[in-house]
Short mmCIF file of C-alpha atoms and ligand atoms in Angstrom, two decimals:
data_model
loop_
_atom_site.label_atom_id
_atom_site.label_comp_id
_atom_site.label_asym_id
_atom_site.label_seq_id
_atom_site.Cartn_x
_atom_site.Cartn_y
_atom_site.Cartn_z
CA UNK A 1 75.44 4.54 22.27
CA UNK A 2 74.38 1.79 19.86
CA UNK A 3 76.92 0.09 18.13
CA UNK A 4 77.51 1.97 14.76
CA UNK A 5 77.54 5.37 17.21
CA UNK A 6 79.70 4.16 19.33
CA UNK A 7 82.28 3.06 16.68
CA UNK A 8 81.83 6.51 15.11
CA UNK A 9 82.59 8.12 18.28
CA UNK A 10 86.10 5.72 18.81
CA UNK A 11 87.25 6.24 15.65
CA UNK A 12 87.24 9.86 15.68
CA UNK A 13 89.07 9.42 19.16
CA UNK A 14 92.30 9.78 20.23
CA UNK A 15 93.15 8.05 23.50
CA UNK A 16 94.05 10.62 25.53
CA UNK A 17 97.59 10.14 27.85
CA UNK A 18 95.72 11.55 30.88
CA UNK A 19 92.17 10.60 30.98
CA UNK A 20 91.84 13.04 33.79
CA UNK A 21 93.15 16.30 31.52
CA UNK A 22 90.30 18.39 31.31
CA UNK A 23 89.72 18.31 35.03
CA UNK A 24 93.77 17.86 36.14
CA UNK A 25 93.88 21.43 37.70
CA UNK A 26 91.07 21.07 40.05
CA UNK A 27 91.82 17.44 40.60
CA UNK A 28 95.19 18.91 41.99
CA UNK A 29 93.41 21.45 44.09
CA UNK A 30 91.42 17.99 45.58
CA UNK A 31 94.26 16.59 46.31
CA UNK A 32 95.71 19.99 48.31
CA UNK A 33 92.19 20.00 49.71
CA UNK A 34 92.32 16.34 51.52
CA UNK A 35 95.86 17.48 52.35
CA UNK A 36 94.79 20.05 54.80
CA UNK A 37 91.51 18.44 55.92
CA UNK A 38 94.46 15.50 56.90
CA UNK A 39 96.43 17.93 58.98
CA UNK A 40 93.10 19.63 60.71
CA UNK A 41 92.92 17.06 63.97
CA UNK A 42 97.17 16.50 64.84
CA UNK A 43 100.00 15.33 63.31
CA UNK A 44 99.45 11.62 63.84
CA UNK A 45 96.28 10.99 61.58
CA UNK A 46 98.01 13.56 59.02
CA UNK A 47 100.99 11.40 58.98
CA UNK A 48 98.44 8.19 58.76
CA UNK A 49 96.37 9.88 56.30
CA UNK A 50 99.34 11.50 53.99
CA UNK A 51 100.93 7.98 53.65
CA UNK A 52 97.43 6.25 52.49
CA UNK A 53 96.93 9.42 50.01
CA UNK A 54 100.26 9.06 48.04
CA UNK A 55 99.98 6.93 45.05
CA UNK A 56 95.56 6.51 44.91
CA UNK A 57 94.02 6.70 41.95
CA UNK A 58 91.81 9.68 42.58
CA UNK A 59 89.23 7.80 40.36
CA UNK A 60 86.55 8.70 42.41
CA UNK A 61 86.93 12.70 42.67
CA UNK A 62 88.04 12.71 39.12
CA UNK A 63 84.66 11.04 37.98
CA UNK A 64 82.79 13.76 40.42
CA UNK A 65 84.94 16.64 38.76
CA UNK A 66 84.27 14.92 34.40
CA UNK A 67 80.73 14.91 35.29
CA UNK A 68 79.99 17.57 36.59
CA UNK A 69 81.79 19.35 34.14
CA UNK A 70 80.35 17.68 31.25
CA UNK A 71 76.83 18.99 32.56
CA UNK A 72 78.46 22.75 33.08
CA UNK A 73 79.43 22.98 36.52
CA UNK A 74 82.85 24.61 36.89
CA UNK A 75 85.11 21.97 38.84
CA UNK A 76 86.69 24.46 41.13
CA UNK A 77 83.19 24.76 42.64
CA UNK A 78 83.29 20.86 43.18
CA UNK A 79 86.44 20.23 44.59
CA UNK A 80 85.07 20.07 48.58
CA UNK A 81 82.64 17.38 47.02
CA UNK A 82 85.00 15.59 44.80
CA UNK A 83 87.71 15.54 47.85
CA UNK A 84 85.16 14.16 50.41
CA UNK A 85 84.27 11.60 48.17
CA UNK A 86 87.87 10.51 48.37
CA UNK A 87 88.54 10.83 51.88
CA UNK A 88 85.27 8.70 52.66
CA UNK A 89 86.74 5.61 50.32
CA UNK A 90 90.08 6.18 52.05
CA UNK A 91 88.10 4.82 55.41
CA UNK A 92 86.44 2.18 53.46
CA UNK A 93 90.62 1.08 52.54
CA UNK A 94 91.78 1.63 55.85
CA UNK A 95 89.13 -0.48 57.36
CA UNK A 96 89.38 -2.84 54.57
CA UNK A 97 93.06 -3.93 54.76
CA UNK A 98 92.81 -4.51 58.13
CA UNK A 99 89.47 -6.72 57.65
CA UNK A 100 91.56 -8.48 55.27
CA UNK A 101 94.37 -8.88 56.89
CA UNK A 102 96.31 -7.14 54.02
CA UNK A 103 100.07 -6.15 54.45
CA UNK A 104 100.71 -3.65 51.28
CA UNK A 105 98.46 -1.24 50.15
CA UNK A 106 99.55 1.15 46.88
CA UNK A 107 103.04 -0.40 47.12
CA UNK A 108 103.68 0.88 50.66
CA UNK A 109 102.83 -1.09 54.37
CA UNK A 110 99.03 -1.12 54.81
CA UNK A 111 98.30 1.55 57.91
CA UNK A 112 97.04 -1.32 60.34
CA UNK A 113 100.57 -3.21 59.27
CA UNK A 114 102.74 0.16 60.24
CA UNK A 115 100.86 1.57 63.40
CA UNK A 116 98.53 -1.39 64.49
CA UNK A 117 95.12 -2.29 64.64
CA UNK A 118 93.51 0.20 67.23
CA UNK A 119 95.29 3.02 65.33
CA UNK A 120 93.73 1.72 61.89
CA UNK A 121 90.31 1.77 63.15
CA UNK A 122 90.33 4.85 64.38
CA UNK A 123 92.11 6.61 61.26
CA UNK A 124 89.13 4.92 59.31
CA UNK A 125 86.38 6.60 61.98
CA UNK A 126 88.25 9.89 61.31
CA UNK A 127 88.67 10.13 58.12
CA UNK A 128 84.83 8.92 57.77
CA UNK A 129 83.67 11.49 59.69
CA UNK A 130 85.88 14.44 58.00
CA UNK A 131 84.25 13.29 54.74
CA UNK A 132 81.08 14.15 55.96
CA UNK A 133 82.06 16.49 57.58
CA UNK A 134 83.67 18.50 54.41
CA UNK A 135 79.90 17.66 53.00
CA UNK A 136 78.26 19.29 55.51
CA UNK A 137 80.09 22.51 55.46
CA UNK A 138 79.02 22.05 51.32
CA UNK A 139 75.70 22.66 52.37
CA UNK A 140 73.76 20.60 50.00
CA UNK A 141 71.81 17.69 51.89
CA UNK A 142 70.86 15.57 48.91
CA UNK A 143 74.43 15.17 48.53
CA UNK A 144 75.28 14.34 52.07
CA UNK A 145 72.34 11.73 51.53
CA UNK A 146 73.80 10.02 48.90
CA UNK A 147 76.82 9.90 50.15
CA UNK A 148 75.51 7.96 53.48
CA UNK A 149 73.36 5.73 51.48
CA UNK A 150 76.86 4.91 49.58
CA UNK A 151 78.53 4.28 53.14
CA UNK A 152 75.37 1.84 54.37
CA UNK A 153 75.98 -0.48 51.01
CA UNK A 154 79.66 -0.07 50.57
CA UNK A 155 79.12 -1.78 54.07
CA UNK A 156 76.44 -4.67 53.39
CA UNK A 157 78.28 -5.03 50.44
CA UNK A 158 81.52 -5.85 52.46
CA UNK A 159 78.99 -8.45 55.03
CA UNK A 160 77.80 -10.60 52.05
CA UNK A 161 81.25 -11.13 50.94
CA UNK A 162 82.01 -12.64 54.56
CA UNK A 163 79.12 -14.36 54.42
CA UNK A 164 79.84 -15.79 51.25
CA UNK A 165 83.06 -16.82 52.54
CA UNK A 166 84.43 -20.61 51.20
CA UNK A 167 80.98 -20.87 49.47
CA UNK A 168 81.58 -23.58 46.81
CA UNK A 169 77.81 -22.93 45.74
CA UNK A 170 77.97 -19.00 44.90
CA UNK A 171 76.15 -17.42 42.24
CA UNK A 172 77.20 -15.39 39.12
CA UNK A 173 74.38 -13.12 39.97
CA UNK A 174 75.24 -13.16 43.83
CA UNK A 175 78.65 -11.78 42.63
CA UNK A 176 77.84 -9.08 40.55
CA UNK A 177 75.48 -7.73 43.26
CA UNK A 178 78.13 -8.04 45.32
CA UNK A 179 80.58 -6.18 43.45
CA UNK A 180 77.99 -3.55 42.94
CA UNK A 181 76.67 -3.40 46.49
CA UNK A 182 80.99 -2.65 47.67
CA UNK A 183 82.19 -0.80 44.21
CA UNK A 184 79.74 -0.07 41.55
CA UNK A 185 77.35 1.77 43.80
CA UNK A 186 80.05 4.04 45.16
CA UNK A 187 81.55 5.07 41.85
CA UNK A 188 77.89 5.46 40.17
CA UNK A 189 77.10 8.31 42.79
CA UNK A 190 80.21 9.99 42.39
CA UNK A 191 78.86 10.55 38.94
CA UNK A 192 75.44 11.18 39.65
CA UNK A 193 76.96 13.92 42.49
CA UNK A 194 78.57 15.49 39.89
CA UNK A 195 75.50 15.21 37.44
CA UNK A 196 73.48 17.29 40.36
CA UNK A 197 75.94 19.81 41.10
CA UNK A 198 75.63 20.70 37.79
CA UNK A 199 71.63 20.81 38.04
CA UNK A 200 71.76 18.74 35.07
CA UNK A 201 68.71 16.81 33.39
CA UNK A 202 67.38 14.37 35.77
CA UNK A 203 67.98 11.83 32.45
CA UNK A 204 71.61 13.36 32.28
CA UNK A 205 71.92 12.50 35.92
CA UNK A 206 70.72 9.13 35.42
CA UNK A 207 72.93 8.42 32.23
CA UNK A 208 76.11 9.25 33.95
CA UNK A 209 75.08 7.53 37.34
CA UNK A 210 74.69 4.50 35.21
CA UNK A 211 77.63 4.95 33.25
CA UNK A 212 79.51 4.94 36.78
CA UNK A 213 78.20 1.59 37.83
CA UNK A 214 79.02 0.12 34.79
CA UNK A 215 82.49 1.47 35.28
CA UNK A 216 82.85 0.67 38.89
CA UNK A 217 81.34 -3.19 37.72
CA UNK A 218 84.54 -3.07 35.08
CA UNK A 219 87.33 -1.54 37.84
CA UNK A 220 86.48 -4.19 40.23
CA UNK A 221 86.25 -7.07 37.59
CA UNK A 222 89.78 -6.93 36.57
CA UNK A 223 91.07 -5.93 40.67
CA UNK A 224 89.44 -9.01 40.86
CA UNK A 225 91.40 -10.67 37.83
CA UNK A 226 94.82 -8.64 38.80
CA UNK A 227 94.54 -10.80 42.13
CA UNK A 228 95.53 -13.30 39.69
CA UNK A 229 96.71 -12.01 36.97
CA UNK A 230 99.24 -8.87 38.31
CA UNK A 231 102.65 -8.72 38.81
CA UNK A 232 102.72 -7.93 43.08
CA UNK A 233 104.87 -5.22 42.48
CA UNK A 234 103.06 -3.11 40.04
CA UNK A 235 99.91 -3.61 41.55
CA UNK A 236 101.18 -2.56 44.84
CA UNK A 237 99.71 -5.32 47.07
CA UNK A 238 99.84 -8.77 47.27
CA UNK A 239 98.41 -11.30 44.97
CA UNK A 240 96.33 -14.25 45.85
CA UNK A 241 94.72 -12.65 48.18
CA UNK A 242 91.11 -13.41 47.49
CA UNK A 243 91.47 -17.04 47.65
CA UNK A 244 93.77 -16.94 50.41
CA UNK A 245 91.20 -15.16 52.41
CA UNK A 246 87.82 -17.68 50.58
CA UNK A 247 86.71 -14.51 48.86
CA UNK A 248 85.37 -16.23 45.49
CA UNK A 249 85.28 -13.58 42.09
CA UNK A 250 84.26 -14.41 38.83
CA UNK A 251 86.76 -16.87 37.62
CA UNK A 252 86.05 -19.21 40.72
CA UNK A 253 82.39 -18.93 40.59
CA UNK A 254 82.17 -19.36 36.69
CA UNK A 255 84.52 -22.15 36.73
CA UNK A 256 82.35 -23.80 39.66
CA UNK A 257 79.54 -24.37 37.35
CA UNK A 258 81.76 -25.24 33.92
CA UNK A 259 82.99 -28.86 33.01
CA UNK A 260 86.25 -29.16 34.73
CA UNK A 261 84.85 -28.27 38.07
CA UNK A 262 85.29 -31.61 40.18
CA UNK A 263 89.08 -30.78 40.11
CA UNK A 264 88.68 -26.89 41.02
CA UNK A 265 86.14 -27.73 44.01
CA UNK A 266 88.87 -30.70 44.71
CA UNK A 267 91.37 -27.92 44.97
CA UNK A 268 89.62 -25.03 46.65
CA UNK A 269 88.74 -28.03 49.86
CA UNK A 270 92.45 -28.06 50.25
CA UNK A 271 93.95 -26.57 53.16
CA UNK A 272 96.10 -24.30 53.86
CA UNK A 273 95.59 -22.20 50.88
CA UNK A 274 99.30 -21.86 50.10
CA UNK A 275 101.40 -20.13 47.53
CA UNK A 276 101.66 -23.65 45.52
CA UNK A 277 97.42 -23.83 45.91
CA UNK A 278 96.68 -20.27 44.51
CA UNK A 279 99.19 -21.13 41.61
CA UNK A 280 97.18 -24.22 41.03
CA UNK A 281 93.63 -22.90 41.14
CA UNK A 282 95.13 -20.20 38.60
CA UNK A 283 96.69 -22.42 36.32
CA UNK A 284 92.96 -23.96 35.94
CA UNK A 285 91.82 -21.40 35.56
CA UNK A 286 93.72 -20.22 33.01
CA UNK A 287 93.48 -23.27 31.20
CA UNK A 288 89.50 -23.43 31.47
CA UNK A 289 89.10 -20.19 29.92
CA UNK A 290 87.80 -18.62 33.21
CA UNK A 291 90.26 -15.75 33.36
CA UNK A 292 89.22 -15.12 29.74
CA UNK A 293 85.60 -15.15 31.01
CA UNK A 294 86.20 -12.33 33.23
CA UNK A 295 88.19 -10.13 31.35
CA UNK A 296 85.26 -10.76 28.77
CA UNK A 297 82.90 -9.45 31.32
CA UNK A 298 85.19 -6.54 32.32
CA UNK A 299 85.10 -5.24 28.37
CA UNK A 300 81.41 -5.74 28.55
CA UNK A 301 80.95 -4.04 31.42
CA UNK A 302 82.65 -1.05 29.46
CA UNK A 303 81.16 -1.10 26.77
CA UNK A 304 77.53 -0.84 28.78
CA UNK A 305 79.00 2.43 30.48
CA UNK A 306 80.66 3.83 27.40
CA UNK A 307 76.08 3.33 25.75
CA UNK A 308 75.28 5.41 28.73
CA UNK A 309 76.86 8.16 27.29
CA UNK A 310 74.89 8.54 24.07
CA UNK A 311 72.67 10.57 26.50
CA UNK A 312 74.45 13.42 27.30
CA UNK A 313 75.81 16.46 25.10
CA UNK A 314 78.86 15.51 23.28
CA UNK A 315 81.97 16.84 24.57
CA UNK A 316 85.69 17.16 25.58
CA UNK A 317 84.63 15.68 29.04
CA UNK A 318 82.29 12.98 27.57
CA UNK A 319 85.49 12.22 24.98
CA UNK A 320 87.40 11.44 28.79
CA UNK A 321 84.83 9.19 30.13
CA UNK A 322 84.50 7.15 27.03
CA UNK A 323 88.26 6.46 26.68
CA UNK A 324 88.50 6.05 30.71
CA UNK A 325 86.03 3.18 30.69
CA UNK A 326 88.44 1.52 27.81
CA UNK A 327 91.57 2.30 29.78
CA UNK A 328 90.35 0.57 32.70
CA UNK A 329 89.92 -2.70 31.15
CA UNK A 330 93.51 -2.54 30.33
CA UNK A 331 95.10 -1.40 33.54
CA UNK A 332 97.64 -3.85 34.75
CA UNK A 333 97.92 -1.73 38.53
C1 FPP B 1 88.12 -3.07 48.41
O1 FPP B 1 87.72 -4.27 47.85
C2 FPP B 1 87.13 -2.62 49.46
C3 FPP B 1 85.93 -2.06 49.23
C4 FPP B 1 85.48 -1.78 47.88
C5 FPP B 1 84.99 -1.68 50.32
C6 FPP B 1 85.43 -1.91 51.72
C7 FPP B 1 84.44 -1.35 52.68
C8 FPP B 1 84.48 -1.48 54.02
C9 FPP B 1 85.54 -2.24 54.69
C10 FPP B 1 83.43 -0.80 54.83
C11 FPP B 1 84.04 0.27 55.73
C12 FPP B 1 83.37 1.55 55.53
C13 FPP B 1 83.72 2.76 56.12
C14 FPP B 1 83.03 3.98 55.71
C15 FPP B 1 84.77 2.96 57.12
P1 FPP B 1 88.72 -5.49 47.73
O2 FPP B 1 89.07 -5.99 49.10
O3 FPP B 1 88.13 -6.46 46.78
O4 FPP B 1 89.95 -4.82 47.00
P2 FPP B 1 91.46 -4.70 47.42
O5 FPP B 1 92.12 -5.78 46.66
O6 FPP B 1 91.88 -3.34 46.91
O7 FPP B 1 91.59 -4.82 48.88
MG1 MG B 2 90.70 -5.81 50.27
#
């Protein structure tokens, strides 16, 4: 949507309270869904798996469920889809916290913090494999493809970010493929799942999968700021974490190659990284203007996915996904 359209289209909106509304009732049934998929293989991963559930997002299934409804699917049908979808990224968190070394995770103890490292590994495995296996029992293989291709890259995306690891020398465009290769990618074939389930236009289908991996660009620009920016309790785990850990986002890597950046490489040589470091390396940040750069990027990044949807049919569900790529440039959690 060019400019002047996509003013025309804001103005006559109304930001919705629940961005999720026109697809709440099956999003509910999604989450009732993963609920007894959880409880299928014993009480312990259903216990495990419950206490990751409670307080997620659901952006993933939700953005199955708006797309496939804006291309006339009814998102009943979707729900096994939409709730696998979910249940796979709740392995990629399990497995991630513990990579990380993360205590908190959506404002309760991170599973490998609780019940230990062997025990988080293999809640990950299991809840991997009861995605696909929910995809299976679907009984559409394109979907079960995409979804595996999603896995593989979620995965190198995860291995260049160790690899990139206390790299004072990272690119902008290293980081962006990054963020796509572990986020974007994911969230843009949620979309495009829903898209097909619909049997939509193949250039509907691409539209929306490239309106997701604008929006998945966008969510994990500003996680990436909130690791600065958030207040620990909101966001529901901790703070600092990426440069605590030598993960280096956007701020880092655009201040790197900006003016003041003899005192931020200065800085980011000093060990340990404490709580008195990261609140340094912020505060220059802040000052530089690189936290402003980011969030800059973040609203472009939206604005790119809300263009992709001049090419589908205007409607309630398109109305959703326009003000949902706005909202998450201003989420604070
Ligand atoms: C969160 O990013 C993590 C990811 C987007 C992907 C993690 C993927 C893996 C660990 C691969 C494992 C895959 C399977 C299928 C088991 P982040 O660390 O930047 O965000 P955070 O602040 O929420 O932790
Ligand atoms: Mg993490």
């Amino acid at each position: 949507m060019r400019d002047a359209a996509a003013a025309a289209v804001r103005a006559g909106l109304q930001a919705p309270a629940d961005p999720f509304e026109p697809v709440r009732p099956a999003l509910d049934a999604v989450g009732a869904f993963i609920d007894r998929e959880l409880s299928r293989q014993g009480v312990a991963f259903g216990e495990m798996g419950r206490h990751l559930l409670v307080g997620g997002k659901r952006l993933r299934p939700a953005l199955v469920l708006l797309c496939g409804a804006l291309c006339g699917a009814d998102p009943e049908a979707m729900v096994p889809v939409a709730a696998a979808c979910e249940i796979i990224h709740m392995a990629t968190l399990v497995h991630d916290d513990l990579i990380d070394a993360s205590e908190t995770r959506r404002g309760v103890q991170a599973v490998h913090t609780k019940w230990g490292t062997a025990a988080s590994v293999l809640l990950g495995d299991h809840l991997f494999a009861t995605g696909f296996s929910v995809l299976a029992a679907y009984g559409d293989p394109a979907i079960v493809r995409l979804m595996s291709d999603v896995v593989s890259l979620t995965c190198a995306g995860e291995i260049d970010e160790q690899r990139a690891q206390w790299d004072l020398e990272g690119t902008e465009e290293a980081y962006f493929r990054r963020i796509h290769a572990k986020t974007g990618h994911f969230i843009a074939q949620c979309c495009r799942a829903g898209a097909m389930l619909a049997r939509a236009p193949q250039a509907a289908i691409e539209a929306l999968a490239r309106y997701g991996a604008e929006v998945g660009t966008c969510f994990q620009l500003v996680d990436d700021l909130l690791d600065f920016t958030a207040d620990e309790r909101l966001l529901g785990k901790p703070t600092g974490s990426d440069l605590r850990a030598g993960v280096y986002t956007l701020p880092v890597v655009w201040a790197l190659s900006s003016p003041g950046r003899d005192e931020l490489r200065a800085l980011l040589r000093q060990r340990p990284v404490d709580d008195g470091l990261v609140e340094a390396v912020a505060g220059l940040l802040r000052a530089g203007g690189a936290l402003e750069h980011a969030a800059g990027s973040a609203l472009a990044a939206a604005r790119r996915a809300q263009d992709a949807l001049c090419a589908v049919p205007a409607n309630v569900h398109r109305e959703h996904l326009y003000c949902l790529a706005e909202d998450l440039v201003h989420r604070v959690s």
